Coordinates of C-alpha atoms and ligand atoms in Angstrom, one line a residue:
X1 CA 100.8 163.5 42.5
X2 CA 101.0 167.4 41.0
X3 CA 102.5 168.2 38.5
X4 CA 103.8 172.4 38.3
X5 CA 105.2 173.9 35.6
X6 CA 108.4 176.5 35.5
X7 CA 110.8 177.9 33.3
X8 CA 114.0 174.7 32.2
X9 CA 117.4 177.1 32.7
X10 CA 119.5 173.8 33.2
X11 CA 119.3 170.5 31.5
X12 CA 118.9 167.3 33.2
X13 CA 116.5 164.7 35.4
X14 CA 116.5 164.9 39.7
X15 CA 114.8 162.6 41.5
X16 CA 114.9 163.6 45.9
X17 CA 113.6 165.0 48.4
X18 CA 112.8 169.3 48.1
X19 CA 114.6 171.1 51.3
X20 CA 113.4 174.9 51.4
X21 CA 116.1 177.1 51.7
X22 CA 114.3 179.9 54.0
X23 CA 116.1 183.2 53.8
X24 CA 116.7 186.3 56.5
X25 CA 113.4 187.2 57.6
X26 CA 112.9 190.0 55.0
X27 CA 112.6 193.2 57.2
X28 CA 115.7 191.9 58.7
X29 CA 114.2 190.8 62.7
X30 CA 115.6 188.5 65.0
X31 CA 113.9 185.0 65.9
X32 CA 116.7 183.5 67.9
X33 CA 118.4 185.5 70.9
X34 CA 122.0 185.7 70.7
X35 CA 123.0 183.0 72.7
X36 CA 121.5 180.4 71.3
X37 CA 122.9 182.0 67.7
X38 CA 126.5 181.4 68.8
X39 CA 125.7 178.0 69.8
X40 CA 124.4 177.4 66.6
X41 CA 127.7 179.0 64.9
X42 CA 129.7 177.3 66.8
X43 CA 128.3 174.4 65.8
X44 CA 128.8 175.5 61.9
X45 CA 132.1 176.7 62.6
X46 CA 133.5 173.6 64.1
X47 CA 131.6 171.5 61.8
X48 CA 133.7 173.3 59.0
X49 CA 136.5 173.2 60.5
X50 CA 136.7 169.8 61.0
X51 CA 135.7 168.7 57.3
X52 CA 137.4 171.4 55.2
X53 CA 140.5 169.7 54.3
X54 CA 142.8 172.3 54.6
X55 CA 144.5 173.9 56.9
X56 CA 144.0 176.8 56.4
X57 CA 140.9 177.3 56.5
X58 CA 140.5 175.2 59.3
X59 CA 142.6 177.9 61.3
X60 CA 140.6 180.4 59.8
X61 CA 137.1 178.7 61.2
X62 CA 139.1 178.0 65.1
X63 CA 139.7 182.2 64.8
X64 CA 135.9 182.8 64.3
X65 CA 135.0 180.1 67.4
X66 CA 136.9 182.5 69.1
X67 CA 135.5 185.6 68.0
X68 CA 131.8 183.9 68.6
X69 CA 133.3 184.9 72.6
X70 CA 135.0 188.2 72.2
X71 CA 134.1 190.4 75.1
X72 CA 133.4 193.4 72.8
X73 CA 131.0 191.5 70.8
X74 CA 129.0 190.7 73.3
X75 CA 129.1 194.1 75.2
X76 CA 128.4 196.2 72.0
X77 CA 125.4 193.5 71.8
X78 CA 124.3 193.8 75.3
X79 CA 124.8 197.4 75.4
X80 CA 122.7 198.1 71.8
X81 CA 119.6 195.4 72.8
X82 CA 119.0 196.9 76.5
X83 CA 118.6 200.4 74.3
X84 CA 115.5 198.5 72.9
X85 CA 117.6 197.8 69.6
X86 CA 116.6 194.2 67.7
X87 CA 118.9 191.7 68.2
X88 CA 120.1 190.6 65.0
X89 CA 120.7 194.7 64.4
X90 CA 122.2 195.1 67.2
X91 CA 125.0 192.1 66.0
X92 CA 125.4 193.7 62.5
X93 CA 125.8 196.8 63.9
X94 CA 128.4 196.0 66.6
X95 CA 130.5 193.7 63.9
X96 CA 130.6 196.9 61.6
X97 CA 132.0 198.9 64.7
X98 CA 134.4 196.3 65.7
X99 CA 135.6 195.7 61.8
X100 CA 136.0 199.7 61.8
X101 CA 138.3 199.6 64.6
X102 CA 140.4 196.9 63.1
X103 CA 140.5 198.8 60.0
X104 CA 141.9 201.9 61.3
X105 CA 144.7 200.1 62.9
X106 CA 148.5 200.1 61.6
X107 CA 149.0 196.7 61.8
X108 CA 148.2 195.0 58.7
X109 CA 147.3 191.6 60.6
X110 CA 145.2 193.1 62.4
X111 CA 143.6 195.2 59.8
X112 CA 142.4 191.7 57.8
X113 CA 140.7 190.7 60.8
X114 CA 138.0 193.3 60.2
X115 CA 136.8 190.8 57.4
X116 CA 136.8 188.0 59.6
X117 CA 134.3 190.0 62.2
X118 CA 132.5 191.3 59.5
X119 CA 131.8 187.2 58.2
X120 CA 131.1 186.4 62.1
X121 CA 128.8 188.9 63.2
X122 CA 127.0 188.0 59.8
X123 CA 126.6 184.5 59.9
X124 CA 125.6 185.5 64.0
X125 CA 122.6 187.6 62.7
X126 CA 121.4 185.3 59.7
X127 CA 121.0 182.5 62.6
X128 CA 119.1 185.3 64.3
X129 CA 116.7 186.4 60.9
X130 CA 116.2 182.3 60.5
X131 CA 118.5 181.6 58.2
X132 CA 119.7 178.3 59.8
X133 CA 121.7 176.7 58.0
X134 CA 124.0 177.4 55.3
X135 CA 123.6 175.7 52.0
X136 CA 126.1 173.6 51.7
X137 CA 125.3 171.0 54.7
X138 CA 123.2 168.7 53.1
X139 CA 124.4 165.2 53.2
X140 CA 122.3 163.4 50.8
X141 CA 121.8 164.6 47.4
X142 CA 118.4 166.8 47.8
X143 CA 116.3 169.0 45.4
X144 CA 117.0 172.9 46.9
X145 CA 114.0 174.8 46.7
X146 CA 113.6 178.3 47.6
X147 CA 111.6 181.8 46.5
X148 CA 115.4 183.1 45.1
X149 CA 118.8 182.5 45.6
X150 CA 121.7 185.2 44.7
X151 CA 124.9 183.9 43.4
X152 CA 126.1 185.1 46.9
X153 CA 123.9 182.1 48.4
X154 CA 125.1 179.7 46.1
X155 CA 129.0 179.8 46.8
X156 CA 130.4 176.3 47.9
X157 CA 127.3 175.0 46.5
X158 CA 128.3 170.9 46.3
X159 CA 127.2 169.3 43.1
X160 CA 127.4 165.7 45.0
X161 CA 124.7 167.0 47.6
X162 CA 122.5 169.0 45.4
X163 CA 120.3 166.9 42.9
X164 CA 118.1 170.2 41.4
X165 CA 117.2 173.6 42.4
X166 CA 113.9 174.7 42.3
X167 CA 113.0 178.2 42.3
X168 CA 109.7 181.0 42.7
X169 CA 111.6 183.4 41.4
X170 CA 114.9 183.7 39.0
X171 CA 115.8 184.9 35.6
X172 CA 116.7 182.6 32.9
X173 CA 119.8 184.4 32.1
X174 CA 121.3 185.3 35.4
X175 CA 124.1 183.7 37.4
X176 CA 122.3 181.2 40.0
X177 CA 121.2 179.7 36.5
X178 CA 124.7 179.7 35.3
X179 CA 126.2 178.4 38.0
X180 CA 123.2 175.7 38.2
X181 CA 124.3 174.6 34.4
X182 CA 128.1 174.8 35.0
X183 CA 127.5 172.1 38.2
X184 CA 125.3 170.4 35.7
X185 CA 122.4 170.8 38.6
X186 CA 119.4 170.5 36.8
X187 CA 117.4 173.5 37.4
X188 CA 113.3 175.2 37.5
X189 CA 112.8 178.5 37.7
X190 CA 109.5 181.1 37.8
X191 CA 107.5 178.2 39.5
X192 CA 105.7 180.9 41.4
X193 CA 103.9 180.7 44.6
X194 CA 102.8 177.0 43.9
X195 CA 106.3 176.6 45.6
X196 CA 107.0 177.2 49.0
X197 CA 108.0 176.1 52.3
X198 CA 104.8 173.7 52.9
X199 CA 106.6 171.7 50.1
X200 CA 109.7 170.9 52.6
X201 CA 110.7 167.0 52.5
X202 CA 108.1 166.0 50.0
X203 CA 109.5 163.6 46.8
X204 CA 109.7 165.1 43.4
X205 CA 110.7 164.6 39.6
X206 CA 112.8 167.7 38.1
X207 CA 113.5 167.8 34.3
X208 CA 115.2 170.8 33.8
X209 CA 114.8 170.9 30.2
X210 CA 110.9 171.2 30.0
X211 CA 110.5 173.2 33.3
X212 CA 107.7 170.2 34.7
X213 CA 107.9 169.5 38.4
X214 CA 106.3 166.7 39.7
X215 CA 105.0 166.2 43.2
X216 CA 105.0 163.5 45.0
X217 CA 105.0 161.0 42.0
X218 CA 103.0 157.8 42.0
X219 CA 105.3 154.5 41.3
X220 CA 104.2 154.0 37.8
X221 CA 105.2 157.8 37.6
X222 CA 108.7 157.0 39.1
X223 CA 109.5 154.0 37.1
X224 CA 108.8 155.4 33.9
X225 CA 111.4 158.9 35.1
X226 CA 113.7 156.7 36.1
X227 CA 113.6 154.8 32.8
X228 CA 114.1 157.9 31.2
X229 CA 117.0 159.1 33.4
X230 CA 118.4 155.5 32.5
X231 CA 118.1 156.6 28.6
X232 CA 119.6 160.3 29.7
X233 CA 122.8 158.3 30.8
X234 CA 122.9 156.6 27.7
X235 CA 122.5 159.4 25.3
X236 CA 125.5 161.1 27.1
X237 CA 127.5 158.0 26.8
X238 CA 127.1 158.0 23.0
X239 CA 128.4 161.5 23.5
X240 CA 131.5 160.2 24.8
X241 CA 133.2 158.8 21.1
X242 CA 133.6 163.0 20.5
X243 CA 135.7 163.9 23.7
X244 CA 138.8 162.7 21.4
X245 CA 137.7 164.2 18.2
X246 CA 138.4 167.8 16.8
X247 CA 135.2 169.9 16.3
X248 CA 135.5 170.1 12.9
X249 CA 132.7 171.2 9.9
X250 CA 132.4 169.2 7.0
X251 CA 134.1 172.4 5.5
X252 CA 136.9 171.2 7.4
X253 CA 136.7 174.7 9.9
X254 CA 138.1 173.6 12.4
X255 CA 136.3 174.8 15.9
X256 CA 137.5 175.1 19.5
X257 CA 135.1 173.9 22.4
X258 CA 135.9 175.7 25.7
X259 CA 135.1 175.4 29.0
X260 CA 133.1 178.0 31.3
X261 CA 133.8 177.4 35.0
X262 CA 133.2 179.0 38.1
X263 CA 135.7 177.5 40.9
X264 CA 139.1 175.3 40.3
X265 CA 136.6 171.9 41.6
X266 CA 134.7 173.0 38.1
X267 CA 137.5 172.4 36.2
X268 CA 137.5 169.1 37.4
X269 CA 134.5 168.7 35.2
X270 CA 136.1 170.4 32.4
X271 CA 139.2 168.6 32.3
X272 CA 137.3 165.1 32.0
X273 CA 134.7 166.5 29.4
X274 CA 136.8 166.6 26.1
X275 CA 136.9 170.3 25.7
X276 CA 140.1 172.3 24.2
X277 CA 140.3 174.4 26.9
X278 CA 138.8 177.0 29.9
X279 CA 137.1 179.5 27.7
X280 CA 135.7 181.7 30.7
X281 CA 136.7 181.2 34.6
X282 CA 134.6 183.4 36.4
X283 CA 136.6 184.6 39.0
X284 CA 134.2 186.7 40.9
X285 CA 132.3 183.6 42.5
X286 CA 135.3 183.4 44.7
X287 CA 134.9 187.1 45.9
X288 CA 131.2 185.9 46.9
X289 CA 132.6 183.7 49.5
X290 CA 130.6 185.1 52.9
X291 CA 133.7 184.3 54.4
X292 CA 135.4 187.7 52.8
X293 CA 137.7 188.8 49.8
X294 CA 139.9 186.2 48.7
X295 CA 143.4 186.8 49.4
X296 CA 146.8 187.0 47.0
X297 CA 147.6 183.0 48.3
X298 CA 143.8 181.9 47.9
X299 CA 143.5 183.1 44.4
X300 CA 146.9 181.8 43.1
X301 CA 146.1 178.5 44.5
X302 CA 142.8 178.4 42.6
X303 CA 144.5 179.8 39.4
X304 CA 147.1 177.1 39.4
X305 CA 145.0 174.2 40.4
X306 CA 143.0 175.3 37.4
X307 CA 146.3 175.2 34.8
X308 CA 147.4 172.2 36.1
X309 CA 143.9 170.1 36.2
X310 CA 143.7 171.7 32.3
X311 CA 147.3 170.1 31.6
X312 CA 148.8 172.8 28.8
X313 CA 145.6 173.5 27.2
X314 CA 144.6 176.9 27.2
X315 CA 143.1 178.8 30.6
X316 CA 141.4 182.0 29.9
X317 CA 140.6 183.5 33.6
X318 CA 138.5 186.6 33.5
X319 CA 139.4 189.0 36.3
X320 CA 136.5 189.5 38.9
X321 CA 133.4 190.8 37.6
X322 CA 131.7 192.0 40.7
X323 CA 128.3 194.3 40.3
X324 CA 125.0 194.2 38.8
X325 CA 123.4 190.7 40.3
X326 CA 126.9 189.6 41.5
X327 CA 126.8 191.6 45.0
X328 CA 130.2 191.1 47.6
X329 CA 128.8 192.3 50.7
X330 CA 131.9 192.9 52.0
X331 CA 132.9 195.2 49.7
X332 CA 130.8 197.2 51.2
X333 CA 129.3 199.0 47.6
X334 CA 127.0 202.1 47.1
X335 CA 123.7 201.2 46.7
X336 CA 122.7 201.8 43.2
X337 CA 119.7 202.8 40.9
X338 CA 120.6 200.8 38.2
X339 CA 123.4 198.5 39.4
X340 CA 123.7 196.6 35.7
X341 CA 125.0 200.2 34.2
X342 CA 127.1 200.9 37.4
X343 CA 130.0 200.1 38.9
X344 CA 130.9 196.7 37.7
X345 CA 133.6 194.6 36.5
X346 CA 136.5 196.2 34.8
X347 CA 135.1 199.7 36.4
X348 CA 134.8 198.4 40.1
X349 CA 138.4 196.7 39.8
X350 CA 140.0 200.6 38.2
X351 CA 138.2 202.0 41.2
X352 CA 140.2 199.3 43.2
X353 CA 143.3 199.0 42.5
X354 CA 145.0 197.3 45.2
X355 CA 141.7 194.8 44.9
X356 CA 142.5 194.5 41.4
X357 CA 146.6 194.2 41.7
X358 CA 146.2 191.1 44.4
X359 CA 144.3 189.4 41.5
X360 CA 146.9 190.2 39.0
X361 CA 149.8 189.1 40.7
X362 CA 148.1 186.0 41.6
X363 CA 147.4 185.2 38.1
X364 CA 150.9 186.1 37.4
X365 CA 152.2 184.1 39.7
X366 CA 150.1 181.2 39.1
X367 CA 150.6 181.6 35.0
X368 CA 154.1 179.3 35.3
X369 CA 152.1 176.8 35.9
X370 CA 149.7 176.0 32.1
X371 CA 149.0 178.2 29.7
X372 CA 147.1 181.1 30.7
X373 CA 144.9 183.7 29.0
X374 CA 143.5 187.0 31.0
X375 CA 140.7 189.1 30.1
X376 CA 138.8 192.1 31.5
X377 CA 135.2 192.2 31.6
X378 CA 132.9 195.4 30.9
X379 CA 135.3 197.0 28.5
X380 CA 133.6 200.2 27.1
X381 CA 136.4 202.3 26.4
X382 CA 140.0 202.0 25.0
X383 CA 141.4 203.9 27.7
X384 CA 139.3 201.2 30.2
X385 CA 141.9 198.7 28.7
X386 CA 144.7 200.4 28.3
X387 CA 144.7 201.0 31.8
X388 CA 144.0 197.4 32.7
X389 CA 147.0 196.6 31.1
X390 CA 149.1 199.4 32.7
X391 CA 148.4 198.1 35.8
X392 CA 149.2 194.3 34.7
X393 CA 152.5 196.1 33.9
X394 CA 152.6 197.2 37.7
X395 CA 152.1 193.5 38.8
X396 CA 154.7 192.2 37.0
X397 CA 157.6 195.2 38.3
X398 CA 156.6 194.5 41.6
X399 CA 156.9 190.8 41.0
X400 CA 159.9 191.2 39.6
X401 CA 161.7 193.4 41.9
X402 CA 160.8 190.5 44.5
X403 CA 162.3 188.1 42.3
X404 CA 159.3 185.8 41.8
X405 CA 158.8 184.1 38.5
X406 CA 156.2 184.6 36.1
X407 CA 155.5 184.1 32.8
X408 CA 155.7 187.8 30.9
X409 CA 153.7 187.1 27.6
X410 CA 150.3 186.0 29.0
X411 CA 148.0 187.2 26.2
X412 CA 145.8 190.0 27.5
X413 CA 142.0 190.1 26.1
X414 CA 139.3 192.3 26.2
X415 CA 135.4 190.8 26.7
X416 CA 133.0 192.5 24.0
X417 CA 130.0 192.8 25.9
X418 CA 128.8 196.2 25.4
X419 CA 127.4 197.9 22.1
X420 CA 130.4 200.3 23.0
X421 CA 133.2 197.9 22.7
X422 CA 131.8 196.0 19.7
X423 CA 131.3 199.6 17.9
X424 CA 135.0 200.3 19.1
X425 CA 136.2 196.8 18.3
X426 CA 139.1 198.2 15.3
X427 CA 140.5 200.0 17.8
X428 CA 140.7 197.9 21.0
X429 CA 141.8 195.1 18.3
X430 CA 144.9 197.0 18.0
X431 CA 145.1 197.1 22.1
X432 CA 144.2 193.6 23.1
X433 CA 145.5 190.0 22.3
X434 CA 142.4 188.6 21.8
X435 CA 138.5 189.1 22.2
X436 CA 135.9 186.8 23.7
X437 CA 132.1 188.0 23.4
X438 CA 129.5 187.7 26.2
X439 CA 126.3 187.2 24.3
X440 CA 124.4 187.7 27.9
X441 CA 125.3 191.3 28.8
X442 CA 126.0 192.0 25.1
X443 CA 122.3 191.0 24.4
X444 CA 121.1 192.6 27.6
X445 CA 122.8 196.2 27.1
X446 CA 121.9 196.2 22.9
X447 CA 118.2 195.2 23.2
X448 CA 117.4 197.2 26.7
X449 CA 116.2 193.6 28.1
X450 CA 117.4 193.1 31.7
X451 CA 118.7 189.7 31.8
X452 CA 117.3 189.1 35.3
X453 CA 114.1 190.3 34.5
X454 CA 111.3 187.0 34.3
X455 CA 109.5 189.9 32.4
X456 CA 111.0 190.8 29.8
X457 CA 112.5 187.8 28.6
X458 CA 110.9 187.5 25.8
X459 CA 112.4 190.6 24.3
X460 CA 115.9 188.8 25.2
X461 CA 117.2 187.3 22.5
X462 CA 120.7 186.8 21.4
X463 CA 119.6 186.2 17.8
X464 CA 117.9 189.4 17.7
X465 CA 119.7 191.3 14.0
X466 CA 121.4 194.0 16.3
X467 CA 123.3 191.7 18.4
X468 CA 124.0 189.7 15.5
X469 CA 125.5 192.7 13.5
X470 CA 127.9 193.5 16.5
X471 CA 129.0 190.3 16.7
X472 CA 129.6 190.4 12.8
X473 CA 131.2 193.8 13.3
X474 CA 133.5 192.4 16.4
X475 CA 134.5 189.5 14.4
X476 CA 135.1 191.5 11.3
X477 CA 137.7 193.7 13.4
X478 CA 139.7 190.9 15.3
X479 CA 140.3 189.3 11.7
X480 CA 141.5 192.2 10.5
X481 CA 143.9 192.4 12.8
X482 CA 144.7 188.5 12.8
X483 CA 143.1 188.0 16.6
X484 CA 141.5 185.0 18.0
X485 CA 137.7 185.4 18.7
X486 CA 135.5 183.2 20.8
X487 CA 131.7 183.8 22.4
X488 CA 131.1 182.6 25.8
X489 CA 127.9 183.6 26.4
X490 CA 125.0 181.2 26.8
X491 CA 124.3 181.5 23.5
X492 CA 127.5 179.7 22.7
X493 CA 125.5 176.9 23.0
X494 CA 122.7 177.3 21.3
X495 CA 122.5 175.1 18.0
X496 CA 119.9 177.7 16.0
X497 CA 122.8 180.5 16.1
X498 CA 126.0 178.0 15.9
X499 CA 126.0 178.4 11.9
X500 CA 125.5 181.8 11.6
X501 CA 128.8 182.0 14.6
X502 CA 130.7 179.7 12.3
X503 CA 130.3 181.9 9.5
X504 CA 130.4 185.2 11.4
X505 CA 134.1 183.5 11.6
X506 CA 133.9 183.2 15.3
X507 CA 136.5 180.5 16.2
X508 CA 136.3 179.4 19.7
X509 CA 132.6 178.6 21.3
X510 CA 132.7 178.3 25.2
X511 CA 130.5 176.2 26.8
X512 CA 129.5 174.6 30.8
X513 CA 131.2 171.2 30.8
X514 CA 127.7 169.5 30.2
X515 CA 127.7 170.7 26.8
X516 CA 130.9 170.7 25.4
X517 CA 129.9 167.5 23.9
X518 CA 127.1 167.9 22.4
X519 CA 128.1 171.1 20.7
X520 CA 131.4 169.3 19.5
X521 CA 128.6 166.5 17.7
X522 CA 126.7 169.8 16.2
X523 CA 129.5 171.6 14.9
X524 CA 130.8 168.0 13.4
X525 CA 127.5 167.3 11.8
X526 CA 127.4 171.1 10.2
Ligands
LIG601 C1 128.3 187.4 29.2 O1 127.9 188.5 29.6 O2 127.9 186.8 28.2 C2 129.3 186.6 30.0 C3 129.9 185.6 29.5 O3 129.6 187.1 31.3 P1 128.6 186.9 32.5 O4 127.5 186.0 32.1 O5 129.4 186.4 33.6 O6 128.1 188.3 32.7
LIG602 MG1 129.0 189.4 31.2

């Protein structure tokens, strides 16, 4: 038995087996020729197809079989290795060519098949680099351990199969954490080089709330964790008797407790965890899919599974906040110095537009179905919004000149998450419907602390006096102009700073579906 010690980022107890999660070899080189890759991608594909559940996408994985045997593929291969190029290069490089072609073509069918050789030729030279299987295959629940994982890794992550993550590496306020607290996953991070692949298949205790790691525990270890897992269970039951209560102070201010989620099976979670509502959907974890952009039909469905799982209550969906540690490969972005003050969110979708308008008219489209709020993240500028909202306007003409029904008064919001929009938040409260703050980048950008950075976390902190003042300031200006105002950062949930929100006058905390409950019983007992 060993006991090491990391950095809690999501509550809970895990009890399984660790599975390392090894990554691309990092300089990129093949260790499987490209035969026995395709075989091994067949495998995946047909595996998928078989067990996705839709149609769709089950069409979509019998098109990639396919591609696994185009000709050109495998002559562009060919061709590039007998030059003495590596293997896996040689793939990426020949799916780039052949996704070019495509691209340049008229026809626009054929144009959206350069994503799906892009998402082929990938996967092909990941096998290649050792990264053999994708994360989502596990069967059993099992505690994922690896040096790092991107958000990108963690798309289709299956709460049923994953009992805890375990990482080396991480940052406390990034989004593999997030999405690890929004599964309810309990999660480890900063464990170091104590953790790495010799740890494969051995047992091990997680509490993701002290950061201990225990290896290999003895049985009088094990009893004892379960016991308290046992006790876990019953504490959240207790929770229960507030899902049908109002949060409510004994001031009588009256509180709502929202939902963050990540993907429509999240608000699965939500719906059944008492909250008033989605405070923050995340939109842009479904432009991390490695199969490719999400389309106009993919999005909608998502959108209205959402509003209908959330029954009337109130659905605020964020539009896609790609950029900084959220990286799409297949949009294909400039590499950047400082990618947390580039292009990212609100910017990246201006600098889109036709991105940006298939999102809109997909939350159009799906806002007939619950009650929907939208918001735009990374707002630094009035003009930033104001041209959001233009081009909301040009999704609903085009929608309505091709007579498909929306609903035309979705309140329009603006995130406050830079010291910009808070300093500017009088005016933008004359612009937008409503404002929701996001304590992480608000806290990153005002205090010069990189969120992801293990290193400076210490000078991170969302209670810091300068963040507080711009919240003060934000909240100040949406009251002045009689407009809600929620926070949906972390720090939402963080009982030493839900007083001085309640008295900022901040009137909607948002929350992973874990925690709704427990920050219904603070607020209640305030
Ligand atoms: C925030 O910045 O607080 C926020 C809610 O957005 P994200 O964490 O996705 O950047
Ligand atoms: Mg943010």
């Amino acid at each position: 038995m060993k006991t090491l010690t990391g950095t809690g980022v999501s509550e809970g107890l895990a009890l399984g087996r660790i599975v390392w999660y090894g990554k691309s070899a990092p300089d990129g080189a093949a260790l499987t020729d490209f035969d026995s890759a395709r075989k091994i991608a067949a495998e995946e594909f047909e595996k998928r197809a078989a067990g996705c559940g839709s149609p769709e996408m089950a069409a979509l994985y019998e098109s990639y079989l396919l591609m696994l045997e185009d000709s050109d593929l495998e002559d562009g291969v060919r061709k590039k290795t007998s030059a003495g190029a590596d293997p896996a290069a040689a793939v990426r490089e020949t799916g780039e060519e052949l996704a070019a072609m495509l691209l340049a073509l008229e026809d626009e069918y054929m144009r959206a098949r350069a994503e799906d050789v892009r998402s082929v030729s990938r996967r092909l030279s990941d096998i290649m680099c050792g990264k053999t299987f994708a994360i989502t295959d596990f069967d059993a629940p099992i505690i994922l351990a690896a040096s790092d994982l991107t958000p990108a890794d963690t798309v289709g992550l299956d709460a049923g199969s994953i009992a805890g993550v375990l990482l080396a590496g991480g940052s406390a306020n990034g989004h593999t954490a997030i999405l690890a607290q929004l599964m309810g996953i309990p999660a480890v991070i900063g464990l170091g080089n104590s953790l790495g692949p010799g740890l494969d298949g051995l047992s091990c205790a997680v509490d993701g709330k002290t950061g201990a790691v225990t290896l290999e525990p003895d049985s009088a270890f094990e009893a004892s964790f379960r016991a308290e897992m046992k006790m876990a269970g019953l504490r959240k039951d207790a929770l229960k008797q507030f899902a049908s209560r109002p949060a409510e102070t004994s001031r009588g201010q009256r509180i709502k407790v929202m939902c963050n989620i990540g993907s429509a099976a999240d608000a699965e979670a939500a719906a059944g965890s008492g909250c008033d509502g989605i405070g923050l959907f995340r939109t842009e974890f479904l432009y991390l899919d490695p199969e490719g952009l999400p389309g106009e039909e993919k999005q909608f469905e998502a959108y209205k599974k959402t509003l209908q799982l959330m029954e009337g209550k109130e659905v605020i969906i964020r539009t896609c906040d790609i950029g900084s540690d959220k990286k799409a490969d297949h949009l294909q972005l400039p590499a950047e110095e400082n990618p947390a003050l580039g292009l990212r969110g609100i910017r990246l979708s201006l600098a889109r537009e036709e991105m940006f308008l298939t999102q809109l008219r997909a939350l159009l489209r799906a806002s007939v179905y619950g009650r929907l709020s939208v918001m735009f993240p990374m707002i630094t500028s009035l003009d930033e919004f104001k041209r959001a909202k233009a081009l909301w306007k040009t999704a609903m003409d085009r929608l309505s000149r091709e007579n498909v029904p929306f609903d035309a008064g979705v309140p329009l919001g603006a995130m406050i998450e830079t010291p910009a929009a808070a300093i500017i938040s009088g005016e933008l409260a004359g612009e937008a419907d409503f404002f929701s703050i996001g304590t992480n980048d608000l806290t990153q950008y005002t205090l010069a602390a990189d969120r992801q950075s293990p290193d400076v976390a210490a000078l991170f902190d969302p209670g810091h006096p300068a963040v507080k003042k711009l919240i003060e300031m934000t909240a100040r200006a949406a009251a002045e102009r009689g407009i809600p105002v929620g926070i949906c950062g972390n720090s939402a949930a963080d009982p030493e700073l839900l007083e001085f929100y309640i008295n900022a006058g901040i009137g909607e905390l948002s929350v992973s579906p874990g925690r709704a409950l427990s920050l219904k019983r603070d607020i209640c007992s305030l």
